[in-house]
CSV table of C-alpha atoms and ligand atoms in Angstrom, one decimal:
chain,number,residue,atom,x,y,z
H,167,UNK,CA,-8.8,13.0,4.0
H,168,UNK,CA,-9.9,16.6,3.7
H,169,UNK,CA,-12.4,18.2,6.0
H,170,UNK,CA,-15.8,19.1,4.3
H,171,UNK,CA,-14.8,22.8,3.9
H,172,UNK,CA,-11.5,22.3,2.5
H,173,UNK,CA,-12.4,19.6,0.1
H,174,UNK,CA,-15.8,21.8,-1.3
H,175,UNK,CA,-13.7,24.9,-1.4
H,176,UNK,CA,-10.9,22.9,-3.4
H,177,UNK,CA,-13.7,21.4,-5.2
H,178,UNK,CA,-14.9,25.0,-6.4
H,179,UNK,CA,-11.5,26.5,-6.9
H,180,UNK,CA,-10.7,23.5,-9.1
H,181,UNK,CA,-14.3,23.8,-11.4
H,182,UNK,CA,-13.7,27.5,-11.8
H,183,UNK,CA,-9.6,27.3,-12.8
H,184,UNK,CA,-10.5,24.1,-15.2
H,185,UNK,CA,-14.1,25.6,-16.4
H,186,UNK,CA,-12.6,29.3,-17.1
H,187,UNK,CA,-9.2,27.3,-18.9
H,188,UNK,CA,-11.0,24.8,-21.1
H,189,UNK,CA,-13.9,27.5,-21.7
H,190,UNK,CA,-11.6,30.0,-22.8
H,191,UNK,CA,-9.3,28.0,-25.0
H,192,UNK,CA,-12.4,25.9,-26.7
H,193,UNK,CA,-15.6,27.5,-25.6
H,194,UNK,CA,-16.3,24.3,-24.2
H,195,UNK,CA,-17.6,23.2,-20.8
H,196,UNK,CA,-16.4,20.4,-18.2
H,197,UNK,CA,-18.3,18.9,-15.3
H,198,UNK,CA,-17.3,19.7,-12.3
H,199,UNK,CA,-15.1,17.4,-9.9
H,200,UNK,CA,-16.8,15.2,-7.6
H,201,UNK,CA,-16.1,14.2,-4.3
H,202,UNK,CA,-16.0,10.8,-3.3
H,203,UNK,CA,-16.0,10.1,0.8
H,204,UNK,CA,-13.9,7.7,3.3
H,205,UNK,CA,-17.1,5.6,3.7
H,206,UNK,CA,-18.0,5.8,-0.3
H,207,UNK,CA,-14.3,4.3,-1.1
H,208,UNK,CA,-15.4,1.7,1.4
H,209,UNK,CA,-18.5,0.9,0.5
H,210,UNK,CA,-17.3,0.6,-3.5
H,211,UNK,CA,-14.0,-1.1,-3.1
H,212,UNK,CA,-13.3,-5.3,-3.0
H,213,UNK,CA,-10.7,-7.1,-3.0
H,214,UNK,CA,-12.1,-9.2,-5.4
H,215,UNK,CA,-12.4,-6.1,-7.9
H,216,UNK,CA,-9.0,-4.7,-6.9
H,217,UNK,CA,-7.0,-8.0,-7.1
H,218,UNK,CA,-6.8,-8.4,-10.9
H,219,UNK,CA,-6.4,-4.7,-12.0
H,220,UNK,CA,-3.7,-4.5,-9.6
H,221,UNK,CA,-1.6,-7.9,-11.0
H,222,UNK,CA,-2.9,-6.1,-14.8
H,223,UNK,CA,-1.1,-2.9,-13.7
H,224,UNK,CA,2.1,-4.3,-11.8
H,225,UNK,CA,2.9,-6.2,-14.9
H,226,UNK,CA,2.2,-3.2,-16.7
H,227,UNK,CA,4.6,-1.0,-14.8
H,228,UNK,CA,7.0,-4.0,-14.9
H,229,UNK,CA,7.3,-3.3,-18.8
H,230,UNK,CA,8.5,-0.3,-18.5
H,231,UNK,CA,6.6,1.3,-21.8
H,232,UNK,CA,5.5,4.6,-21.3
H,233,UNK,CA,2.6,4.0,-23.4
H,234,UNK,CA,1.4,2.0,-20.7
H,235,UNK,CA,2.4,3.4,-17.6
H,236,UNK,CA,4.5,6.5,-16.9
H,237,UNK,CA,5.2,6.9,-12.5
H,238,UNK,CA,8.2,8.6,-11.5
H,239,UNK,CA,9.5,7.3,-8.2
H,240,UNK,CA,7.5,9.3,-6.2
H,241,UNK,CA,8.4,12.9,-4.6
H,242,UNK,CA,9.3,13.4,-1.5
H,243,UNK,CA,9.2,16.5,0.8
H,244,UNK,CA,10.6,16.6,4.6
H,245,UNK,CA,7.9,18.0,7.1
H,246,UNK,CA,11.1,17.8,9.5
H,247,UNK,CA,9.1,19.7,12.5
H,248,UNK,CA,6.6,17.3,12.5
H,249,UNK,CA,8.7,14.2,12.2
H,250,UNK,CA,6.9,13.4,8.7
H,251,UNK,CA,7.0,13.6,5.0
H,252,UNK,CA,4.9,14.5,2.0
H,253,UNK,CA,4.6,12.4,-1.1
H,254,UNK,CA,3.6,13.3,-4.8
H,255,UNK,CA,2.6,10.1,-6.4
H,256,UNK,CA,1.9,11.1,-10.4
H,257,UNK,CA,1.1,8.1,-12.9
H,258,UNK,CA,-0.6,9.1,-16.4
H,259,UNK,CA,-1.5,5.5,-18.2
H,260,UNK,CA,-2.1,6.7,-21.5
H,261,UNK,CA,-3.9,3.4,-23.4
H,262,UNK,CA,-6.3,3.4,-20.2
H,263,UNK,CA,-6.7,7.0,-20.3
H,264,UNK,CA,-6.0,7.3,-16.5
H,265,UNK,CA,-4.5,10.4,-15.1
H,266,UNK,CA,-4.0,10.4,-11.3
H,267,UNK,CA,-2.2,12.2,-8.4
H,268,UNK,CA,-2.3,10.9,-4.9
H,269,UNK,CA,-0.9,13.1,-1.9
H,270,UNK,CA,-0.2,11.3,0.7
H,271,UNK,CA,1.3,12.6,4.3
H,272,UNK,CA,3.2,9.6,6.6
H,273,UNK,CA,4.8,10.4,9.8
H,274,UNK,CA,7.1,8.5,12.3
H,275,UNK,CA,5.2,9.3,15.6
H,276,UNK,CA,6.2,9.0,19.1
H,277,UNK,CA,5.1,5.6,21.2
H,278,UNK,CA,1.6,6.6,22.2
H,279,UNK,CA,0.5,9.1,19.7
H,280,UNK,CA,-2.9,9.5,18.7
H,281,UNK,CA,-2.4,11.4,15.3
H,282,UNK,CA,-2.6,9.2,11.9
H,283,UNK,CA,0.3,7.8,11.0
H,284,UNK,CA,-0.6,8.1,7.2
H,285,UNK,CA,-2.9,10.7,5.4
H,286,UNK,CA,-4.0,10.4,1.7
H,287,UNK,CA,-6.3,12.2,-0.8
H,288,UNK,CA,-6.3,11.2,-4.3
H,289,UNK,CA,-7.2,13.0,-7.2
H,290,UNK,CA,-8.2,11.8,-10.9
H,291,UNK,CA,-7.9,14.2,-13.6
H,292,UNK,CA,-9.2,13.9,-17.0
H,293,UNK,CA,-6.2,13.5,-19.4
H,294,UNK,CA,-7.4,15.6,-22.6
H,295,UNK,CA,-8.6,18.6,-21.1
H,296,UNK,CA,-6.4,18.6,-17.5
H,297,UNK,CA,-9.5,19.2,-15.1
H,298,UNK,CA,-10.4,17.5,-12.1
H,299,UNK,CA,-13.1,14.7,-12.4
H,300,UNK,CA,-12.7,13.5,-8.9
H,301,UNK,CA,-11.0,13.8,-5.3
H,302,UNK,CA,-11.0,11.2,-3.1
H,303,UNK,CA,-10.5,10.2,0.1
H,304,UNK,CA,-7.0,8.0,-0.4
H,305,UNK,CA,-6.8,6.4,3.4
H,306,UNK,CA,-9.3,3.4,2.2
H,307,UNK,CA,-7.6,3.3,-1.1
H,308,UNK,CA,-3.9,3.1,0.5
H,309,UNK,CA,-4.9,0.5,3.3
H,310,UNK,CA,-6.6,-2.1,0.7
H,311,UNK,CA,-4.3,-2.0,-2.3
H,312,UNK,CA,-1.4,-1.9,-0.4
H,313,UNK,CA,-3.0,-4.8,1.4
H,314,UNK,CA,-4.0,-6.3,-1.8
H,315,UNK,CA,-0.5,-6.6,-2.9
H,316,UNK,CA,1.1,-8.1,-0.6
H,317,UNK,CA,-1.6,-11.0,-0.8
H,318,UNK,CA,-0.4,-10.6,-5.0
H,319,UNK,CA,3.1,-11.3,-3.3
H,320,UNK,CA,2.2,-14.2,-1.2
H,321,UNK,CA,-0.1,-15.7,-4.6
H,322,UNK,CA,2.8,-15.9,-6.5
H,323,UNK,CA,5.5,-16.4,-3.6
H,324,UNK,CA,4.6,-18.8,-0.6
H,325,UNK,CA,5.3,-22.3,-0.5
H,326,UNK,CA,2.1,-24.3,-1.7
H,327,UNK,CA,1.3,-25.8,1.6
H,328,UNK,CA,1.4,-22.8,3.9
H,329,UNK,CA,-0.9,-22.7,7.3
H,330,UNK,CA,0.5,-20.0,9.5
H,331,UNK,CA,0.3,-16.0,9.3
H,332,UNK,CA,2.4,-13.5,11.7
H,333,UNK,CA,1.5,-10.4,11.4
H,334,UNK,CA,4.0,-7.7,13.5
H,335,UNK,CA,2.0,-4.7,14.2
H,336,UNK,CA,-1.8,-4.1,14.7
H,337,UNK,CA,-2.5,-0.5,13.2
H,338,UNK,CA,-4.8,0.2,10.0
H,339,UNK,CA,-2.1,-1.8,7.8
H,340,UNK,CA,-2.4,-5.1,10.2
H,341,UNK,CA,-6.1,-4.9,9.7
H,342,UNK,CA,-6.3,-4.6,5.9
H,343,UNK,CA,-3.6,-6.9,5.9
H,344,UNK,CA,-5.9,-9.5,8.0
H,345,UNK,CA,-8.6,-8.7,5.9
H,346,UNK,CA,-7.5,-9.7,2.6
H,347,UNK,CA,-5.3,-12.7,3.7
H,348,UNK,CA,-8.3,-14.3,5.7
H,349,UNK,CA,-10.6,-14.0,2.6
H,350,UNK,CA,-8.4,-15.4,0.0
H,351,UNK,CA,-6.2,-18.0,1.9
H,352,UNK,CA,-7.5,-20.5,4.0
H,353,UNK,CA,-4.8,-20.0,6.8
H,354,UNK,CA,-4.8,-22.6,10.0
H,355,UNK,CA,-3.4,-20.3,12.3
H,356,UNK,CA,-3.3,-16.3,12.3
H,357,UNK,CA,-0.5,-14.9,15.2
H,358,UNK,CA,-0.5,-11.5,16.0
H,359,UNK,CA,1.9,-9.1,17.8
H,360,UNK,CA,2.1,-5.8,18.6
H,361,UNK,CA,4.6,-3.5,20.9
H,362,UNK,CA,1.7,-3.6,23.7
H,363,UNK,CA,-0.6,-6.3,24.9
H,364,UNK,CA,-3.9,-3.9,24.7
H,365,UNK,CA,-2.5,-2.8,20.9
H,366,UNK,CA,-3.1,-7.0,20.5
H,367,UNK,CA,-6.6,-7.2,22.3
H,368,UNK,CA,-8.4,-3.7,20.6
H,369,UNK,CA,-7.3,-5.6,17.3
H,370,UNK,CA,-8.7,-8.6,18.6
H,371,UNK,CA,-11.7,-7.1,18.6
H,372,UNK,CA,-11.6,-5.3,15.4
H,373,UNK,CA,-11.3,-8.8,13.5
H,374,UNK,CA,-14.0,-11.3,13.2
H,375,UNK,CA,-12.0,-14.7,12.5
H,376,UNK,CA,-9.1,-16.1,15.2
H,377,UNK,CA,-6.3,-14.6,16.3
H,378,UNK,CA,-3.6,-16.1,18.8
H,379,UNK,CA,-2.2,-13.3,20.4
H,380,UNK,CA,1.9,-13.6,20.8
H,381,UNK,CA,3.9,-11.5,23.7
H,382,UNK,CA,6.9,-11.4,21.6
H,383,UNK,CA,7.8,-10.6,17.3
H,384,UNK,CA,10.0,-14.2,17.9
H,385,UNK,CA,7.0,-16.3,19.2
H,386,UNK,CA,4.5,-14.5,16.1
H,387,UNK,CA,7.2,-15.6,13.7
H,388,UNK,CA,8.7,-19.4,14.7
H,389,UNK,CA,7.4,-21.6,12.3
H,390,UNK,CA,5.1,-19.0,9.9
H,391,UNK,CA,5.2,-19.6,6.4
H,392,UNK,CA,3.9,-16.2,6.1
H,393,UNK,CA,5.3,-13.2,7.7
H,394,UNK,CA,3.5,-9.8,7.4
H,395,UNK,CA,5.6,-6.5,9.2
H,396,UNK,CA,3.2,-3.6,8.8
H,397,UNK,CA,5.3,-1.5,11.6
H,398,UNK,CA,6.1,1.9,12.1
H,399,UNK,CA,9.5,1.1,13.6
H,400,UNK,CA,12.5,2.5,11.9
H,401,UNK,CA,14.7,-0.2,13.2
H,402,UNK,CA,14.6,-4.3,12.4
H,403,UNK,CA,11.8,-6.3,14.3
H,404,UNK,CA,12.3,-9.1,12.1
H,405,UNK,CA,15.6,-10.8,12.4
H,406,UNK,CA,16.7,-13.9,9.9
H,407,UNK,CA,17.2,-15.9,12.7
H,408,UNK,CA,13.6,-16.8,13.8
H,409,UNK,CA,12.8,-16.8,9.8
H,410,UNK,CA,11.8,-20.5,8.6
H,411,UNK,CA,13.8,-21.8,5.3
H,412,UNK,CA,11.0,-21.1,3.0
H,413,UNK,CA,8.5,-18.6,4.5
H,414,UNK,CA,7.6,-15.6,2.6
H,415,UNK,CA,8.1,-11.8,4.2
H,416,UNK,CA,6.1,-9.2,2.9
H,417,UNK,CA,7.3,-6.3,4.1
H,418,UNK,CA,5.5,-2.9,4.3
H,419,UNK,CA,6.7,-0.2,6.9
H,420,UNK,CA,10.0,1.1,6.9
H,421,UNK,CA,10.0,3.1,3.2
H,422,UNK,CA,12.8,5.3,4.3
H,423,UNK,CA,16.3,4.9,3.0
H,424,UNK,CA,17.3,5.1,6.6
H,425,UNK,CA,14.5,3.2,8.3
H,426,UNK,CA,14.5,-0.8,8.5
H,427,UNK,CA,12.3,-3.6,9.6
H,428,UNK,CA,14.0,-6.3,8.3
H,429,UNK,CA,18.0,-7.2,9.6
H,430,UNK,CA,20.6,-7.9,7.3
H,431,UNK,CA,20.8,-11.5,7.6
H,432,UNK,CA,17.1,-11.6,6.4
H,433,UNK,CA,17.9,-9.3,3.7
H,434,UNK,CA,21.0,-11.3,2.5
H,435,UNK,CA,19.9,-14.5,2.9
H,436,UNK,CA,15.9,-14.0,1.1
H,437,UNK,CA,15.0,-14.0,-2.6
H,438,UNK,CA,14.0,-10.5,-2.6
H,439,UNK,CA,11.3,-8.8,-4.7
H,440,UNK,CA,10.2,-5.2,-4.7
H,441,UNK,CA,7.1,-3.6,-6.7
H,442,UNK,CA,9.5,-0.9,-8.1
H,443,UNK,CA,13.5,-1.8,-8.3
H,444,UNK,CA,13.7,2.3,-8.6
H,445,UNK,CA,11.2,3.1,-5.6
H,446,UNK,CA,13.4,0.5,-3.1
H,447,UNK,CA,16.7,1.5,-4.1
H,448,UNK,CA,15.8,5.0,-3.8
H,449,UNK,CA,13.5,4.5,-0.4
H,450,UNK,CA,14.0,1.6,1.0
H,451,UNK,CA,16.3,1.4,4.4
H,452,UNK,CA,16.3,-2.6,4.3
H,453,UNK,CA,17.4,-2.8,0.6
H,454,UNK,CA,20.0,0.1,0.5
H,455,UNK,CA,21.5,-0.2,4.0
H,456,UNK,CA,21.8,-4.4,3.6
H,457,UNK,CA,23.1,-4.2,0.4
H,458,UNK,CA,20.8,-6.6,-0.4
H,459,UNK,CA,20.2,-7.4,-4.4
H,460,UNK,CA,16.8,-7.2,-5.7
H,461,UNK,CA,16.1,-10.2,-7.5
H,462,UNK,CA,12.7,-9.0,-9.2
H,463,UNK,CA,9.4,-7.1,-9.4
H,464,UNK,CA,6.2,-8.5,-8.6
H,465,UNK,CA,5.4,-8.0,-12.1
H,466,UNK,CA,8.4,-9.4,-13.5
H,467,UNK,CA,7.1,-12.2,-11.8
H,468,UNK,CA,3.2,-11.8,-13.2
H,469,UNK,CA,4.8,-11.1,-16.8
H,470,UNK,CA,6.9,-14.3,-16.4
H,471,UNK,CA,9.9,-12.9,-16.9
H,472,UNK,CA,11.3,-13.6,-13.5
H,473,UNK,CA,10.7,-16.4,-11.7
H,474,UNK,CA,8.8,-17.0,-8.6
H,475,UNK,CA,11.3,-18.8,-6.4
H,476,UNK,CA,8.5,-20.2,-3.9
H,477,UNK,CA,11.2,-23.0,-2.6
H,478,UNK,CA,13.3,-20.3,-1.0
H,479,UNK,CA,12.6,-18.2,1.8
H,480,UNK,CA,11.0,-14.5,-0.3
H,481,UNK,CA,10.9,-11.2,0.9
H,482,UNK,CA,8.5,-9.1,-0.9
H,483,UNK,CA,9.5,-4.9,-0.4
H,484,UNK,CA,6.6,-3.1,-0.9
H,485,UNK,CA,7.3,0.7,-1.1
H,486,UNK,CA,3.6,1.5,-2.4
H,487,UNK,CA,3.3,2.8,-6.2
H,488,UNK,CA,1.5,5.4,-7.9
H,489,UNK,CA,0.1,3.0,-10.4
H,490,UNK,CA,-1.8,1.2,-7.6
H,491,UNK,CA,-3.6,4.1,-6.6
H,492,UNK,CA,-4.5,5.0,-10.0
H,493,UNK,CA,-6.2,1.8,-10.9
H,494,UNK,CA,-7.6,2.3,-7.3
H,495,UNK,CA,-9.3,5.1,-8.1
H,496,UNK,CA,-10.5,4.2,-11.4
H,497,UNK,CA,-12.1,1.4,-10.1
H,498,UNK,CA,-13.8,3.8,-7.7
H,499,UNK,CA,-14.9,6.5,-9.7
H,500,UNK,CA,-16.5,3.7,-12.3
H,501,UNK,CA,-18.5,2.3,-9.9
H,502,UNK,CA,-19.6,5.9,-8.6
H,503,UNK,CA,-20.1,7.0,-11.9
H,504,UNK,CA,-22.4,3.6,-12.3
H,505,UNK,CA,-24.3,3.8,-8.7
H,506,UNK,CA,-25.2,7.7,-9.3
H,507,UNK,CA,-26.3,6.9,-13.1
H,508,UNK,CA,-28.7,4.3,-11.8
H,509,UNK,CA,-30.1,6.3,-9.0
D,258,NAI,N1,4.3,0.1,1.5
D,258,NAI,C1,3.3,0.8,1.3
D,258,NAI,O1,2.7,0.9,0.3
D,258,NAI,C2,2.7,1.5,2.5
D,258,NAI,C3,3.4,1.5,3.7
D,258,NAI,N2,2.9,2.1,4.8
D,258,NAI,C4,3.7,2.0,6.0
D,258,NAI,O2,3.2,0.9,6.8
D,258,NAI,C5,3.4,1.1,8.2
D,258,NAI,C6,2.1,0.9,9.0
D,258,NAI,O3,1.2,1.8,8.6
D,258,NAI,P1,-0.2,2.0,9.3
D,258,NAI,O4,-0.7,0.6,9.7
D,258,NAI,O5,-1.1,2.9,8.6
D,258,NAI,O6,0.2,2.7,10.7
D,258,NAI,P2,-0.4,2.6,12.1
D,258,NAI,O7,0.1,3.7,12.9
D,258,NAI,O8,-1.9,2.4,12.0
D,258,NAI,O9,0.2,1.2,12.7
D,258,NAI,C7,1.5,1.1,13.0
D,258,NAI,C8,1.8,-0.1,13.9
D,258,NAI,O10,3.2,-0.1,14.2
D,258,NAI,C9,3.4,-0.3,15.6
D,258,NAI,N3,4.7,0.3,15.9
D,258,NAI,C10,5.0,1.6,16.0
D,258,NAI,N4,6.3,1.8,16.3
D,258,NAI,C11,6.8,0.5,16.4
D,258,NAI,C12,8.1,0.0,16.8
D,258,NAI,N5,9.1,0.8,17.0
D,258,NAI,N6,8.3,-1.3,16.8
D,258,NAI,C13,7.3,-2.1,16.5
D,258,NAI,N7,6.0,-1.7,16.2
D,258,NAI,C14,5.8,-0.4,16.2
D,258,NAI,C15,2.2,0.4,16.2
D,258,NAI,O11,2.0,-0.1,17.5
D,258,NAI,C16,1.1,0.0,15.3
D,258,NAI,O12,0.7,-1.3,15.6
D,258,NAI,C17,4.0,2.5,8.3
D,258,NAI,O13,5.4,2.5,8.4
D,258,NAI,C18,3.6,3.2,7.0
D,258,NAI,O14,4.4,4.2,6.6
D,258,NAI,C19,1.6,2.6,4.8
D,258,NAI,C20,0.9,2.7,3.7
D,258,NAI,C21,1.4,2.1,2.4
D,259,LIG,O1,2.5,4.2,-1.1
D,259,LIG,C1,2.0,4.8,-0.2
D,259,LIG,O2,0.9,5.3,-0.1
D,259,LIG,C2,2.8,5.0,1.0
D,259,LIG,N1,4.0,4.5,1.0
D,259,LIG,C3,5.0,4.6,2.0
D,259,LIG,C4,4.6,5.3,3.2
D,259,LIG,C5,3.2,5.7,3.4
D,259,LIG,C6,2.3,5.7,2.2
């Protein structure tokens, strides 16, 4: 998120380009943008909110009308010195009248680094006249509906009866992750791993249900039925081998075409979804470098034109989508609008 400074000075740039445009062309005036803070995305977002407009809008994007939804596969621009990448993620949905941008910054990071691995702002822009009505912090926003779909993924993918969660990594994703699949699945057992034993502990401590800690990505995953990799690694640390016939993978790090979590033999041998067939075979490493056919989208799946083969063993390969942000942010700036109305 922007520091205070930046984000008011961007805030004022933005009200004088968009006041001096519209005023010019129509006399008119627009309100100015507001800014919406880390810990006011937090405070307004639940998964119970954000759960059904994201199935509305995967199956939206799944239909490919342009009415609907219109989100390029996102841009992306090497920040080579730094080992990272920008992101331009534009979706206009013109029946819900949402325009939004998100910028988001992700990075690769050396073992031991204590910068962020991902950095988003948002912005929400009025359709009709262009200007900016809000910008948002986008970390909250990125963590929770990326989150949010993968527990979409394991809704409509896991076998009935499943009891046992592996997550692989214990960063912001891992948490989220945690978050949403403790409140809507009633899990038996939650197995956690990370590269280092005190990685496992501080998220130990970060999470209020049980946890069993597990020294190695094989132990986490023997026997899950659910199988969460939310890893900066750029090479597999989930191999087919230790996968149970049946358990679903939702797979979320690794959203370079040259950077994998999953091997080949999980990748050949899975059912596997995406959220965007263009976003994974222009991003993803495990798709393109397996060779790996993608079977569906999740909202194939939610529009019930695919099926939901919850007999085999899934892998869902989320990339992250534009259209998840925007609904995101909708929801957001709604219940802003609502709490500032009332007070
Ligand atoms: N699909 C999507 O929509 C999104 C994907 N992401 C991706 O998800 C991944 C996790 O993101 P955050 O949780 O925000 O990052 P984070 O930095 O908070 O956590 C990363 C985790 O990966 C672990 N890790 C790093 N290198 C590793 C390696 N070589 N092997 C095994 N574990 C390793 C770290 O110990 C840490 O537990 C990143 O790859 C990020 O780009 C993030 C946001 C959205
Ligand atoms: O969709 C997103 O947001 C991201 N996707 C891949 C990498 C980091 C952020």
């Amino acid at each position: 998120m922007l520091s205070d400074e930046a984000a008011v000075s961007l805030g004022v740039r933005a009200v004088n380009a968009a006041v001096s445009s519209v005023g010019q062309a129509e006399g008119a005036m627009v309100e100015p943008p507001v800014i919406i803070w880390e810990h006011e995305v937090g405070s307004l977002l639940r998964y119970g909110d954000l759960i059904p407009r994201l199935e509305d809008a995967l199956g939206k994007f799944s239909r490919r009308d342009s009415a609907e939804v219109i989100q390029p596969v996102r841009t992306v621009v090497p920040l080579q010195k730094h080992g990272g990448f920008l992101g331009l993620m534009p979706t206009y949905m013109e029946n819900d009248g949402v325009l939004c941008t998100k910028f988001v910054c992700f990075y690769k990071r050396e073992e031991g680094s204590t910068l962020p691995a991902v950095q988003a702002t948002v912005v929400l822009l009025d359709p009709e006249y262009g200007n900016i009505k809000a910008v948002m912090d986008g970390e909250v926003i990125t963590d929770m509906r990326t989150a949010a779909v993968s527990a979409i993924s394991a809704k409509l993918l896991m076998s009935p009866g499943a009891e046992v969660l592996a997550i692989l990594g214990t960063g912001k994703q891992a948490l989220s992750h945690y978050n949403v699949f403790t409140e809507i699945f009633s899990f038996k057992e939650v197995r956690v791993w990370s590269q280092t034993k005190e990685r496992v502990e501080r998220f130990v401590r970060s999470v209020e249900g049980p946890v069993r800690r597990c020294s190695s990505a094989e132990e986490a995953v023997r026997g899950a039925d659910v199988i969460v990799t939310v890893t900066r690694s750029t090479e597999p640390v989930l191999y087919g081998q230790w996968v149970k016939a049946g358990a679903h993978v939702a797979a979320v790090g690794a959203c370079r075409p040259d950077w994998r979590e999953l091997d080949d033999m999980l990748m050949k041998s899975a059912v596997v979804y995406t959220d965007s067939r263009e976003g994974a075979l222009s991003e993803s490493g495990d798709v393109i470098l397996s060779g790996a056919e993608v079977f569906a989208e999740l909202g194939d799946v939610i529009n019930g034109t695919k099926s939901a083969q919850r007999e085999k063993t899934t892998v869902f390969k989320s990339l992250g989508m534009g259209v998840e942000d925007a609904v995101s942010a909708k929801l957001v700036f709604d219940q802003w609008t609502a709490k500032a109305t009332k007070s």
